[in-house]
Short mmCIF file of C-alpha atoms and ligand atoms in Angstrom, two decimals:
data_model
loop_
_atom_site.label_atom_id
_atom_site.label_comp_id
_atom_site.label_asym_id
_atom_site.label_seq_id
_atom_site.Cartn_x
_atom_site.Cartn_y
_atom_site.Cartn_z
CA MET C 550 86.37 60.07 -1.91
CA SER C 551 83.80 62.34 -0.35
CA GLU C 552 80.65 63.95 -1.69
CA TYR C 553 82.37 67.29 -1.09
CA ASP C 554 85.38 66.60 -3.34
CA PHE C 555 83.93 68.97 -5.96
CA ILE C 556 84.77 71.87 -3.62
CA ARG C 557 88.48 71.37 -4.24
CA ASP C 558 87.89 71.67 -8.01
CA LEU C 559 85.96 74.88 -7.48
CA VAL C 560 87.98 76.59 -4.77
CA PRO C 561 91.72 77.18 -4.39
CA THR C 562 91.92 76.12 -0.74
CA GLY C 563 95.37 77.62 -0.09
CA VAL C 564 96.56 81.07 0.88
CA TRP C 565 95.94 83.20 -2.24
CA ILE C 566 99.02 85.34 -2.90
CA ASP C 567 100.55 86.56 -6.17
CA GLY C 568 97.68 85.16 -8.20
CA ALA C 569 97.99 81.55 -6.98
CA ALA C 570 97.03 79.34 -4.05
CA ALA C 571 99.84 78.02 -1.88
CA PRO C 572 100.02 76.08 1.38
CA ALA C 573 100.34 78.21 4.51
CA CYS C 574 103.91 78.80 5.69
CA GLY C 575 104.30 75.91 8.13
CA GLY C 576 101.75 73.82 6.21
CA ALA C 577 98.87 73.92 8.74
CA THR C 578 95.23 73.62 7.65
CA PHE C 579 91.87 74.11 9.37
CA ALA C 580 88.48 72.55 8.73
CA VAL C 581 85.48 74.34 7.23
CA SER C 582 82.15 72.72 8.17
CA ASP C 583 78.55 72.58 6.97
CA PRO C 584 76.37 74.17 9.69
CA ALA C 585 73.41 72.04 8.55
CA THR C 586 75.17 68.81 9.50
CA GLY C 587 78.35 69.72 11.37
CA GLN C 588 80.28 67.67 8.78
CA VAL C 589 83.66 68.86 7.51
CA LEU C 590 83.44 70.19 3.94
CA THR C 591 87.14 70.64 3.31
CA GLU C 592 90.44 71.71 4.83
CA VAL C 593 91.79 75.19 4.08
CA ALA C 594 95.32 76.59 4.52
CA ASP C 595 95.65 78.04 8.01
CA GLY C 596 97.40 81.34 7.33
CA GLY C 597 99.41 83.17 9.98
CA SER C 598 101.73 86.14 10.36
CA ALA C 599 104.30 84.96 7.79
CA ASP C 600 101.56 84.52 5.17
CA ALA C 601 100.06 87.90 6.02
CA LEU C 602 103.42 89.63 5.57
CA ARG C 603 104.05 87.75 2.33
CA ALA C 604 100.71 89.08 1.07
CA LEU C 605 101.70 92.61 2.11
CA ASP C 606 105.08 92.30 0.35
CA SER C 607 103.26 91.27 -2.77
CA ALA C 608 100.69 94.09 -2.45
CA CYS C 609 103.44 96.68 -1.96
CA ARG C 610 105.40 95.38 -4.94
CA VAL C 611 102.50 96.10 -7.32
CA GLN C 612 100.79 99.04 -5.54
CA SER C 613 102.26 101.83 -7.65
CA ALA C 614 101.82 99.98 -10.93
CA TRP C 615 98.19 99.26 -10.06
CA ALA C 616 97.59 102.88 -9.04
CA ALA C 617 99.05 103.97 -12.37
CA THR C 618 96.68 101.86 -14.51
CA SER C 619 93.99 103.81 -16.30
CA ALA C 620 90.58 103.97 -14.69
CA ARG C 621 89.19 102.34 -17.83
CA GLU C 622 91.53 99.38 -17.37
CA ARG C 623 90.51 98.88 -13.73
CA ALA C 624 86.85 99.30 -14.68
CA ALA C 625 87.14 96.65 -17.41
CA ILE C 626 88.62 94.10 -14.97
CA LEU C 627 85.90 94.77 -12.39
CA ARG C 628 83.23 94.49 -15.06
CA ARG C 629 84.67 91.21 -16.34
CA ALA C 630 84.85 89.82 -12.78
CA TRP C 631 81.17 90.71 -12.35
CA GLU C 632 80.29 88.90 -15.58
CA ILE C 633 82.17 85.73 -14.55
CA LEU C 634 80.63 85.87 -11.08
CA ILE C 635 77.13 86.02 -12.55
CA GLU C 636 77.95 83.15 -14.94
CA ARG C 637 79.00 81.11 -11.89
CA THR C 638 75.92 81.97 -9.82
CA GLU C 639 74.89 78.37 -9.23
CA GLU C 640 78.34 77.14 -8.09
CA LEU C 641 78.90 80.16 -5.87
CA ALA C 642 75.42 79.92 -4.36
CA LEU C 643 75.82 76.25 -3.50
CA LEU C 644 79.25 76.89 -1.99
CA MET C 645 77.96 79.75 0.11
CA THR C 646 75.01 77.69 1.34
CA LEU C 647 77.31 74.82 2.24
CA GLU C 648 79.66 76.92 4.35
CA MET C 649 77.19 79.46 5.75
CA GLY C 650 73.82 77.72 5.87
CA LYS C 651 71.41 80.17 4.21
CA THR C 652 69.02 78.79 1.58
CA VAL C 653 70.27 78.50 -1.98
CA ALA C 654 67.64 81.05 -3.04
CA GLU C 655 69.14 83.54 -0.57
CA SER C 656 72.65 82.69 -1.71
CA ARG C 657 71.65 83.36 -5.32
CA GLY C 658 70.33 86.70 -4.10
CA GLU C 659 73.67 87.41 -2.47
CA VAL C 660 75.57 86.57 -5.66
CA ALA C 661 73.43 89.15 -7.48
CA TYR C 662 73.74 91.73 -4.67
CA GLY C 663 77.43 91.09 -3.96
CA GLY C 664 78.27 91.03 -7.66
CA GLU C 665 76.56 94.35 -8.15
CA PHE C 666 79.27 96.09 -6.10
CA LEU C 667 81.79 95.04 -8.77
CA ARG C 668 79.60 96.36 -11.59
CA TRP C 669 78.72 99.54 -9.70
CA PHE C 670 82.34 100.37 -8.86
CA SER C 671 83.47 99.50 -12.38
CA GLU C 672 81.21 102.40 -13.33
CA GLU C 673 82.45 104.64 -10.52
CA ALA C 674 86.16 104.05 -11.32
CA VAL C 675 85.98 106.46 -14.26
CA ARG C 676 84.27 109.20 -12.22
CA ILE C 677 86.97 109.91 -9.65
CA GLY C 678 86.91 113.68 -9.70
CA GLY C 679 88.88 116.63 -8.48
CA ARG C 680 88.51 120.39 -8.21
CA ASN C 681 90.20 123.45 -9.55
CA ALA C 682 89.65 126.92 -8.10
CA THR C 683 91.21 130.34 -7.95
CA ALA C 684 92.47 131.21 -4.47
CA PRO C 685 90.31 133.99 -2.97
CA GLY C 686 93.33 136.33 -2.86
CA GLY C 687 93.64 135.95 -6.62
CA ALA C 688 97.34 135.05 -6.67
CA GLY C 689 97.15 131.30 -6.77
CA ARG C 690 95.31 128.27 -8.00
CA ILE C 691 93.91 125.48 -5.83
CA LEU C 692 94.09 122.10 -7.49
CA VAL C 693 92.45 119.19 -5.64
CA THR C 694 93.08 115.61 -6.74
CA GLN C 695 92.18 112.16 -5.41
CA GLN C 696 94.77 109.42 -5.09
CA PRO C 697 94.51 105.79 -3.95
CA VAL C 698 95.14 105.34 -0.23
CA GLY C 699 97.53 102.39 -0.76
CA PRO C 700 97.50 98.80 0.49
CA VAL C 701 94.26 97.91 2.28
CA LEU C 702 93.45 95.18 4.80
CA ALA C 703 89.81 94.03 4.51
CA ILE C 704 88.40 91.88 7.33
CA THR C 705 85.02 90.28 6.63
CA PRO C 706 82.33 88.43 8.64
CA TRP C 707 80.65 85.08 7.92
CA ASN C 708 77.05 86.20 7.47
CA PHE C 709 77.43 87.50 3.89
CA PRO C 710 80.57 85.66 2.74
CA LEU C 711 80.57 87.25 -0.72
CA ALA C 712 78.91 90.66 -0.44
CA MET C 713 80.86 91.85 2.60
CA GLY C 714 84.01 91.22 0.54
CA THR C 715 82.91 92.72 -2.78
CA ARG C 716 81.61 95.84 -0.99
CA LYS C 717 85.23 96.53 0.00
CA ILE C 718 87.18 94.98 -2.89
CA GLY C 719 85.08 96.72 -5.58
CA PRO C 720 85.72 100.31 -4.48
CA ALA C 721 89.30 99.61 -3.37
CA LEU C 722 90.29 98.20 -6.76
CA ALA C 723 88.36 100.92 -8.58
CA ALA C 724 90.29 103.55 -6.63
CA GLY C 725 93.65 101.92 -7.43
CA CYS C 726 94.38 100.26 -4.08
CA THR C 727 95.77 96.77 -3.54
CA VAL C 728 93.81 94.60 -1.10
CA ILE C 729 94.51 91.81 1.38
CA VAL C 730 91.34 90.05 2.53
CA LYS C 731 91.09 88.16 5.83
CA PRO C 732 87.79 86.27 5.48
CA ALA C 733 85.86 84.91 8.47
CA GLU C 734 87.14 81.53 9.63
CA ASP C 735 83.66 79.95 9.27
CA THR C 736 83.32 80.96 5.60
CA PRO C 737 86.62 81.37 3.73
CA LEU C 738 85.62 79.35 0.63
CA THR C 739 83.49 81.93 -1.17
CA MET C 740 86.21 84.59 -0.91
CA LEU C 741 88.86 82.17 -2.22
CA MET C 742 86.64 81.35 -5.19
CA LEU C 743 86.24 85.08 -5.80
CA ALA C 744 90.04 85.49 -5.86
CA ALA C 745 90.26 82.89 -8.62
CA ILE C 746 87.48 84.69 -10.52
CA PHE C 747 89.45 87.96 -10.34
CA ALA C 748 92.54 86.20 -11.71
CA GLU C 749 90.46 84.90 -14.59
CA ALA C 750 89.14 88.43 -15.15
CA GLY C 751 92.71 89.63 -15.69
CA LEU C 752 93.54 91.23 -12.34
CA PRO C 753 97.34 91.47 -12.14
CA ASP C 754 99.03 89.14 -9.63
CA GLY C 755 99.51 90.63 -6.18
CA VAL C 756 96.71 93.21 -6.40
CA LEU C 757 94.32 90.98 -4.44
CA SER C 758 95.38 88.46 -1.77
CA VAL C 759 93.20 86.29 0.44
CA VAL C 760 94.68 84.99 3.69
CA PRO C 761 92.31 82.58 5.49
CA GLY C 762 93.14 81.41 8.98
CA SER C 763 91.76 80.09 12.25
CA ASP C 764 93.51 82.77 14.34
CA ALA C 765 92.39 86.17 13.06
CA ALA C 766 94.74 88.26 15.18
CA ALA C 767 97.78 86.26 14.01
CA ILE C 768 97.06 87.57 10.50
CA THR C 769 95.78 91.09 11.23
CA GLU C 770 98.10 92.27 14.02
CA PRO C 771 101.38 92.12 12.06
CA LEU C 772 99.67 93.85 9.14
CA LEU C 773 98.27 96.65 11.30
CA ALA C 774 101.69 97.13 12.90
CA ASP C 775 103.43 97.41 9.52
CA PRO C 776 103.76 101.03 8.33
CA ARG C 777 103.37 99.93 4.69
CA LEU C 778 99.67 99.16 5.27
CA ARG C 779 97.58 102.32 4.78
CA LYS C 780 94.01 101.31 5.57
CA VAL C 781 91.86 98.80 7.41
CA THR C 782 88.24 98.21 6.46
CA PHE C 783 86.21 95.95 8.70
CA THR C 784 82.74 94.44 8.89
CA GLY C 785 81.89 92.57 12.06
CA SER C 786 81.11 93.04 15.71
CA THR C 787 81.49 96.34 17.56
CA ARG C 788 83.76 94.60 20.06
CA VAL C 789 86.33 93.61 17.42
CA GLY C 790 85.84 96.94 15.60
CA LYS C 791 86.94 98.85 18.72
CA LEU C 792 89.97 96.60 19.08
CA LEU C 793 90.97 97.26 15.48
CA LEU C 794 90.46 101.02 15.87
CA ARG C 795 92.88 100.98 18.80
CA GLN C 796 95.44 99.03 16.77
CA ALA C 797 94.92 101.27 13.72
CA ALA C 798 95.67 104.34 15.84
CA GLU C 799 99.32 103.31 16.13
CA ASN C 800 100.04 104.04 12.47
CA VAL C 801 97.12 106.50 12.05
CA LEU C 802 95.50 104.28 9.42
CA ARG C 803 92.48 105.24 7.39
CA THR C 804 89.58 103.15 8.75
CA SER C 805 86.11 102.08 7.65
CA MET C 806 84.01 100.22 10.21
CA GLU C 807 80.70 98.45 9.54
CA LEU C 808 79.77 97.18 13.00
CA GLY C 809 76.85 95.74 14.94
CA GLY C 810 73.24 96.90 14.83
CA ASN C 811 70.08 96.86 16.94
CA ALA C 812 67.53 97.97 14.36
CA PRO C 813 64.13 99.20 15.49
CA PHE C 814 61.16 98.32 13.26
CA ILE C 815 58.16 100.51 14.08
CA VAL C 816 54.58 99.89 12.95
CA PHE C 817 52.42 102.97 13.56
CA GLU C 818 48.66 102.73 13.98
CA ASP C 819 48.07 104.23 10.50
CA ALA C 820 50.35 101.72 8.70
CA ASP C 821 49.26 99.45 5.88
CA LEU C 822 49.32 96.25 7.96
CA ASP C 823 49.80 93.85 5.04
CA LEU C 824 52.78 95.88 3.86
CA ALA C 825 54.20 96.05 7.40
CA LEU C 826 53.91 92.26 7.80
CA THR C 827 55.68 91.66 4.48
CA GLY C 828 58.33 94.20 5.47
CA ALA C 829 58.79 92.60 8.88
CA LEU C 830 59.27 89.19 7.29
CA ALA C 831 62.05 90.60 5.08
CA ALA C 832 63.64 92.72 7.81
CA LYS C 833 63.60 89.91 10.36
CA MET C 834 64.09 86.73 8.36
CA ARG C 835 66.44 87.80 5.56
CA ASN C 836 69.57 85.69 6.00
CA GLY C 837 67.80 83.74 8.77
CA GLY C 838 67.98 86.82 10.98
CA GLU C 839 71.79 86.78 10.83
CA ALA C 840 72.09 90.29 9.40
CA CYS C 841 73.41 93.47 10.98
CA THR C 842 70.37 95.25 9.51
CA ALA C 843 67.90 92.69 10.95
CA ALA C 844 64.85 94.07 12.76
CA ASN C 845 65.97 93.44 16.33
CA ARG C 846 63.16 95.28 18.10
CA ILE C 847 59.70 95.29 16.52
CA TYR C 848 57.58 98.05 18.08
CA VAL C 849 53.88 97.81 17.20
CA HIS C 850 51.24 100.36 18.26
CA ASN C 851 49.16 98.78 21.02
CA SER C 852 45.91 99.27 19.06
CA ILE C 853 47.09 96.81 16.36
CA ARG C 854 49.70 94.79 18.23
CA GLU C 855 47.48 91.77 18.88
CA GLU C 856 46.54 91.40 15.20
CA PHE C 857 50.11 92.00 14.03
CA ALA C 858 51.58 89.44 16.46
CA ALA C 859 48.98 86.78 15.57
CA ARG C 860 49.45 87.22 11.83
CA PHE C 861 53.24 87.39 12.06
CA ALA C 862 53.35 84.22 14.18
CA GLU C 863 51.14 82.50 11.60
CA LYS C 864 53.57 83.48 8.84
CA LEU C 865 56.66 82.31 10.72
CA ALA C 866 55.07 79.04 11.84
CA THR C 867 54.70 77.99 8.19
CA LEU C 868 58.40 78.45 7.36
CA ARG C 869 60.06 75.15 6.47
CA VAL C 870 63.34 74.60 8.31
CA GLY C 871 66.15 72.43 6.92
CA PRO C 872 69.51 72.42 5.14
CA GLY C 873 69.65 75.42 2.80
CA TYR C 874 70.45 73.19 -0.19
CA ALA C 875 67.40 70.91 0.33
CA PRO C 876 64.37 71.63 -1.86
CA GLU C 877 61.51 73.69 -0.45
CA VAL C 878 63.37 75.00 2.58
CA ASP C 879 62.74 78.56 3.79
CA LEU C 880 65.14 78.73 6.73
CA GLY C 881 68.58 77.17 7.16
CA PRO C 882 70.68 76.62 10.30
CA LEU C 883 72.55 79.20 12.36
CA ILE C 884 76.26 79.46 11.66
CA ASN C 885 77.53 77.43 14.62
CA GLU C 886 76.73 76.08 18.06
CA ARG C 887 78.04 79.23 19.77
CA GLN C 888 75.57 81.40 17.85
CA ARG C 889 72.71 79.02 18.62
CA ALA C 890 73.57 79.07 22.31
CA THR C 891 73.53 82.90 22.24
CA VAL C 892 70.08 82.98 20.59
CA THR C 893 68.74 80.37 23.03
CA ALA C 894 70.02 82.33 26.03
CA LEU C 895 68.43 85.58 24.76
CA VAL C 896 65.06 83.87 24.21
CA ASP C 897 65.16 82.16 27.63
CA ASP C 898 66.00 85.48 29.28
CA ALA C 899 63.07 87.28 27.54
CA VAL C 900 60.61 84.50 28.43
CA ALA C 901 61.76 84.52 32.06
CA ALA C 902 61.15 88.30 32.05
CA GLY C 903 57.56 87.80 30.89
CA ALA C 904 57.60 87.62 27.06
CA VAL C 905 54.82 85.53 25.50
CA VAL C 906 55.89 82.84 23.00
CA ARG C 907 53.57 83.06 19.97
CA THR C 908 55.46 80.43 17.98
CA GLY C 909 58.76 78.55 18.27
CA GLY C 910 61.11 79.46 21.08
CA LYS C 911 63.48 76.50 21.07
CA PRO C 912 66.56 75.07 19.36
CA ILE C 913 65.83 72.06 17.14
CA GLU C 914 67.39 68.77 18.22
CA GLY C 915 69.52 66.71 15.85
CA PRO C 916 72.54 67.39 13.67
CA GLY C 917 73.17 70.97 12.60
CA PHE C 918 72.51 74.25 14.39
CA PHE C 919 68.81 74.87 13.75
CA PHE C 920 66.51 77.13 15.76
CA GLN C 921 62.72 77.36 15.43
CA PRO C 922 61.32 80.47 13.74
CA THR C 923 60.13 82.36 16.79
CA VAL C 924 57.75 85.20 17.62
CA LEU C 925 57.82 86.66 21.12
CA ASP C 926 55.09 89.16 22.04
CA GLU C 927 54.85 91.65 24.92
CA VAL C 928 58.61 91.52 25.41
CA PRO C 929 59.56 93.77 28.34
CA ARG C 930 62.03 96.49 27.44
CA THR C 931 64.19 95.24 30.29
CA ALA C 932 64.94 91.98 28.41
CA ARG C 933 68.52 91.56 27.21
CA MET C 934 67.41 91.29 23.59
CA HIS C 935 66.19 94.90 23.73
CA ARG C 936 69.85 95.95 24.01
CA GLU C 937 71.71 93.08 22.33
CA GLU C 938 71.76 91.82 18.75
CA ILE C 939 69.76 88.57 18.49
CA PHE C 940 71.28 87.42 15.16
CA GLY C 941 68.77 84.61 14.66
CA PRO C 942 65.19 83.86 13.51
CA VAL C 943 63.58 85.42 16.57
CA ALA C 944 61.10 88.30 16.30
CA ALA C 945 60.68 90.34 19.48
CA ILE C 946 57.50 92.45 19.59
CA TYR C 947 57.15 95.41 21.97
CA GLY C 948 54.03 97.55 22.40
CA PHE C 949 53.90 101.37 22.36
CA ASP C 950 51.28 104.13 22.63
CA THR C 951 52.86 107.37 21.38
CA GLU C 952 55.24 108.47 18.63
CA GLU C 953 57.35 110.32 21.18
CA ASP C 954 57.78 107.21 23.34
CA VAL C 955 58.64 104.89 20.45
CA VAL C 956 61.18 107.26 18.87
CA ALA C 957 62.87 107.69 22.27
CA ALA C 958 62.91 103.90 22.78
CA ALA C 959 64.23 103.31 19.25
CA ASN C 960 67.11 105.72 19.87
CA ASP C 961 67.90 104.38 23.33
CA THR C 962 70.82 102.23 22.14
CA GLU C 963 74.51 102.71 21.48
CA PHE C 964 73.91 101.34 17.94
CA GLY C 965 72.74 103.32 14.91
CA LEU C 966 72.83 101.19 11.78
CA ALA C 967 69.38 100.58 10.23
CA ALA C 968 65.86 101.59 11.33
CA TYR C 969 62.48 100.90 9.73
CA PHE C 970 58.99 102.28 10.16
CA PHE C 971 55.59 101.98 8.55
CA THR C 972 53.09 104.83 8.26
CA ARG C 973 50.77 106.33 5.67
CA ASP C 974 51.25 109.85 7.02
CA LEU C 975 53.77 111.87 4.98
CA ASP C 976 54.41 114.42 7.74
CA ARG C 977 55.18 111.61 10.15
CA ALA C 978 57.37 109.87 7.57
CA LEU C 979 59.60 112.95 7.30
CA ARG C 980 59.52 113.76 11.01
CA VAL C 981 60.38 110.25 12.20
CA SER C 982 63.03 109.58 9.54
CA GLU C 983 64.82 112.74 10.71
CA ALA C 984 64.44 111.86 14.41
CA LEU C 985 65.74 108.29 14.21
CA GLU C 986 69.43 107.98 15.06
CA ALA C 987 70.45 105.56 12.31
CA GLY C 988 72.65 105.65 9.23
CA MET C 989 69.90 104.06 7.12
CA VAL C 990 66.13 104.36 7.42
CA GLY C 991 63.58 102.24 5.56
CA VAL C 992 60.16 103.86 5.21
CA ASN C 993 57.39 101.37 4.41
CA ARG C 994 59.99 98.77 3.41
CA GLY C 995 61.95 96.09 5.20
CA VAL C 996 65.15 96.07 3.10
CA VAL C 997 67.41 99.08 2.62
CA SER C 998 70.60 97.58 1.13
CA ASP C 999 71.36 98.78 -2.39
CA PRO C 1000 74.82 98.91 -3.99
CA ALA C 1001 73.96 102.34 -5.39
CA ALA C 1002 73.25 103.77 -1.91
CA PRO C 1003 75.65 104.59 0.94
CA PHE C 1004 75.49 101.75 3.49
CA GLY C 1005 76.79 102.61 6.93
CA GLY C 1006 76.04 103.27 10.55
CA ILE C 1007 76.39 106.05 13.09
CA LYS C 1008 77.11 105.89 16.84
CA GLN C 1009 78.78 102.56 17.69
CA SER C 1010 77.56 100.97 14.44
CA GLY C 1011 80.50 102.30 12.53
CA LEU C 1012 82.41 104.84 10.49
CA GLY C 1013 82.18 105.51 6.77
CA SER C 1014 79.95 104.35 3.93
CA GLU C 1015 80.06 101.40 1.56
CA GLY C 1016 78.36 101.58 -1.83
CA GLY C 1017 76.90 104.55 -3.63
CA SER C 1018 79.04 107.34 -4.99
CA GLU C 1019 80.35 107.75 -1.41
CA GLY C 1020 81.91 104.26 -1.24
CA ILE C 1021 84.97 104.92 -3.40
CA HIS C 1022 86.04 107.91 -1.28
CA GLU C 1023 86.85 105.53 1.57
CA TYR C 1024 89.79 104.39 -0.61
CA LEU C 1025 90.96 107.79 -1.87
CA ASP C 1026 93.16 110.42 -0.25
CA THR C 1027 92.57 114.06 -1.07
CA LYS C 1028 95.64 115.96 -2.22
CA TYR C 1029 95.76 119.75 -2.55
CA VAL C 1030 98.29 121.24 -4.94
CA ALA C 1031 98.95 124.98 -4.56
CA LEU C 1032 99.91 126.63 -7.84
CA THR C 1033 101.18 130.12 -8.37
CA ARG C 1034 99.66 131.84 -11.34
P1 NAD H 2171 83.36 89.17 14.47
O1 NAD H 2171 83.64 90.58 14.82
O2 NAD H 2171 83.52 88.13 15.49
O3 NAD H 2171 84.24 88.71 13.24
C1 NAD H 2171 84.35 89.47 12.06
C2 NAD H 2171 85.73 89.25 11.45
O4 NAD H 2171 86.71 89.73 12.37
C3 NAD H 2171 86.08 87.80 11.17
O5 NAD H 2171 86.83 87.73 9.98
C4 NAD H 2171 86.94 87.42 12.36
O6 NAD H 2171 87.85 86.39 12.08
C5 NAD H 2171 87.68 88.72 12.59
N1 NAD H 2171 88.21 88.86 13.96
C6 NAD H 2171 87.72 88.34 15.11
N2 NAD H 2171 88.52 88.67 16.15
C7 NAD H 2171 89.51 89.43 15.64
C8 NAD H 2171 90.65 90.07 16.21
N3 NAD H 2171 90.91 89.99 17.52
N4 NAD H 2171 91.47 90.77 15.40
C9 NAD H 2171 91.21 90.85 14.07
N5 NAD H 2171 90.16 90.27 13.47
C10 NAD H 2171 89.32 89.56 14.25
O7 NAD H 2171 81.88 89.20 13.88
P2 NAD H 2171 81.05 88.00 13.27
O8 NAD H 2171 80.51 87.21 14.40
O9 NAD H 2171 81.81 87.31 12.19
O10 NAD H 2171 79.90 88.80 12.52
C11 NAD H 2171 78.75 89.22 13.19
C12 NAD H 2171 78.83 90.68 13.50
O11 NAD H 2171 79.08 91.43 12.33
C13 NAD H 2171 77.52 91.21 14.02
O12 NAD H 2171 77.74 92.06 15.14
C14 NAD H 2171 76.95 92.01 12.87
O13 NAD H 2171 76.08 93.02 13.24
C15 NAD H 2171 78.17 92.51 12.22
N6 NAD H 2171 77.92 92.84 10.83
C16 NAD H 2171 77.90 94.14 10.48
C17 NAD H 2171 77.63 94.51 9.18
C18 NAD H 2171 77.61 95.95 8.80
O14 NAD H 2171 77.71 96.25 7.64
N7 NAD H 2171 77.51 96.88 9.72
C19 NAD H 2171 77.40 93.53 8.21
C20 NAD H 2171 77.44 92.20 8.59
C21 NAD H 2171 77.71 91.86 9.92
#
């Protein structure tokens, strides 16, 4: 008996294929651990190539029947899945906190946010449009229709174990595609629980599979090499995204890529400072800093930098650090030791280059992978963290004197996901939002994510949009039918 036995009642810990959990072919399992203690929570089936191909067989078997269902039918299943998900908020939130580490309050927020993609795309399913026109020459008709792309492979990261899945599954199912999910090895439990929720909501067997595993490539490579797969959608690092793009080229797959970020967060001299501090707290500390949209470089005008840094350090120093499921905790652990070592190395590098530690700066000893909430001021732009994603509770503050300089610095990166700035000047708000090279810009706010808006990056932050009315088009092919009058 273990205190974690309840997880096995909640989660089908097998490979989820054809509407049921089964052991992996070969019977192997791998351990999923609590990052707050390092303790094993449960064992999960360790899927490999045979499981992946079994999932694809099953997806292909039902693809045309699923594509032929009415939009209303698909919408009703998505809507029902959203309702069940919301009813199970507390169980899902606890599970997510146990495997990922964020506080239960944040996990509840993710259930609401992640669930919303199911509700939103249940509403979009019935609005898949087309076009009908007379050919300019007058002799023919142009009929444009949208059809589901076909079987989709969705690969998700560990930082938002639910939402990064629903953001892909929602539009794919709404469009009429079947989906195989390969969840991150650190956090497969939430996605497996979601699969069971979909079954309860009436999703036909085979339409959604979940193949967890400790060796990602063993699952994804045979799928990408199989001509029956028609699309890969990925959220994760730019490094792996590039690898997948190369593999997807072989069969000319449709691709959607949500990759790394290096978001600038700019506070101009005319900003409302209280608002900017609240925004910075959200943009930096949401998800413990483990977000692709996290404020990675905080640029503050030199006339207000001292006050901003002092007040921000004061705010961060009061955050209570501990296991995300303990009462009155504001900040949980990082996902694993590797991530903590990366954050530590970036902080040490910045300090060696001359950054001033305003608060924190060190990993916390003891079980679990905790790091102190940290504010670094006067970080030189030569520090590694100016170029690399920190992915932890570390705020790096840089000074600037002119709008021209800060916009150039903000754009001086291969990434282009999110950007934020604070100003009270409307002209500047328009000018700077147009000049920033990012797929999403927050003006006077520190959070941009919204299921009703297109989420996505430019440059090496990705391809395509998730959410909004744009999101479903990632899962639809355009077909042109030429008719003679
Ligand atoms: P990761 O790229 O290491 O892993 C993401 C997923 O890819 C996991 O499921 C992993 O198992 C799988 N994977 C790893 N190697 C693979 C391979 N060789 N072939 C196929 N699949 C493979 O990223 P991570 O560390 O889990 O997540 C953090 C990264 O994700 C950060 O860079 C962050 O910015 C990014 N991210 C982006 C968004 C976005 O929407 N743009 C959202 C969340 C996270």
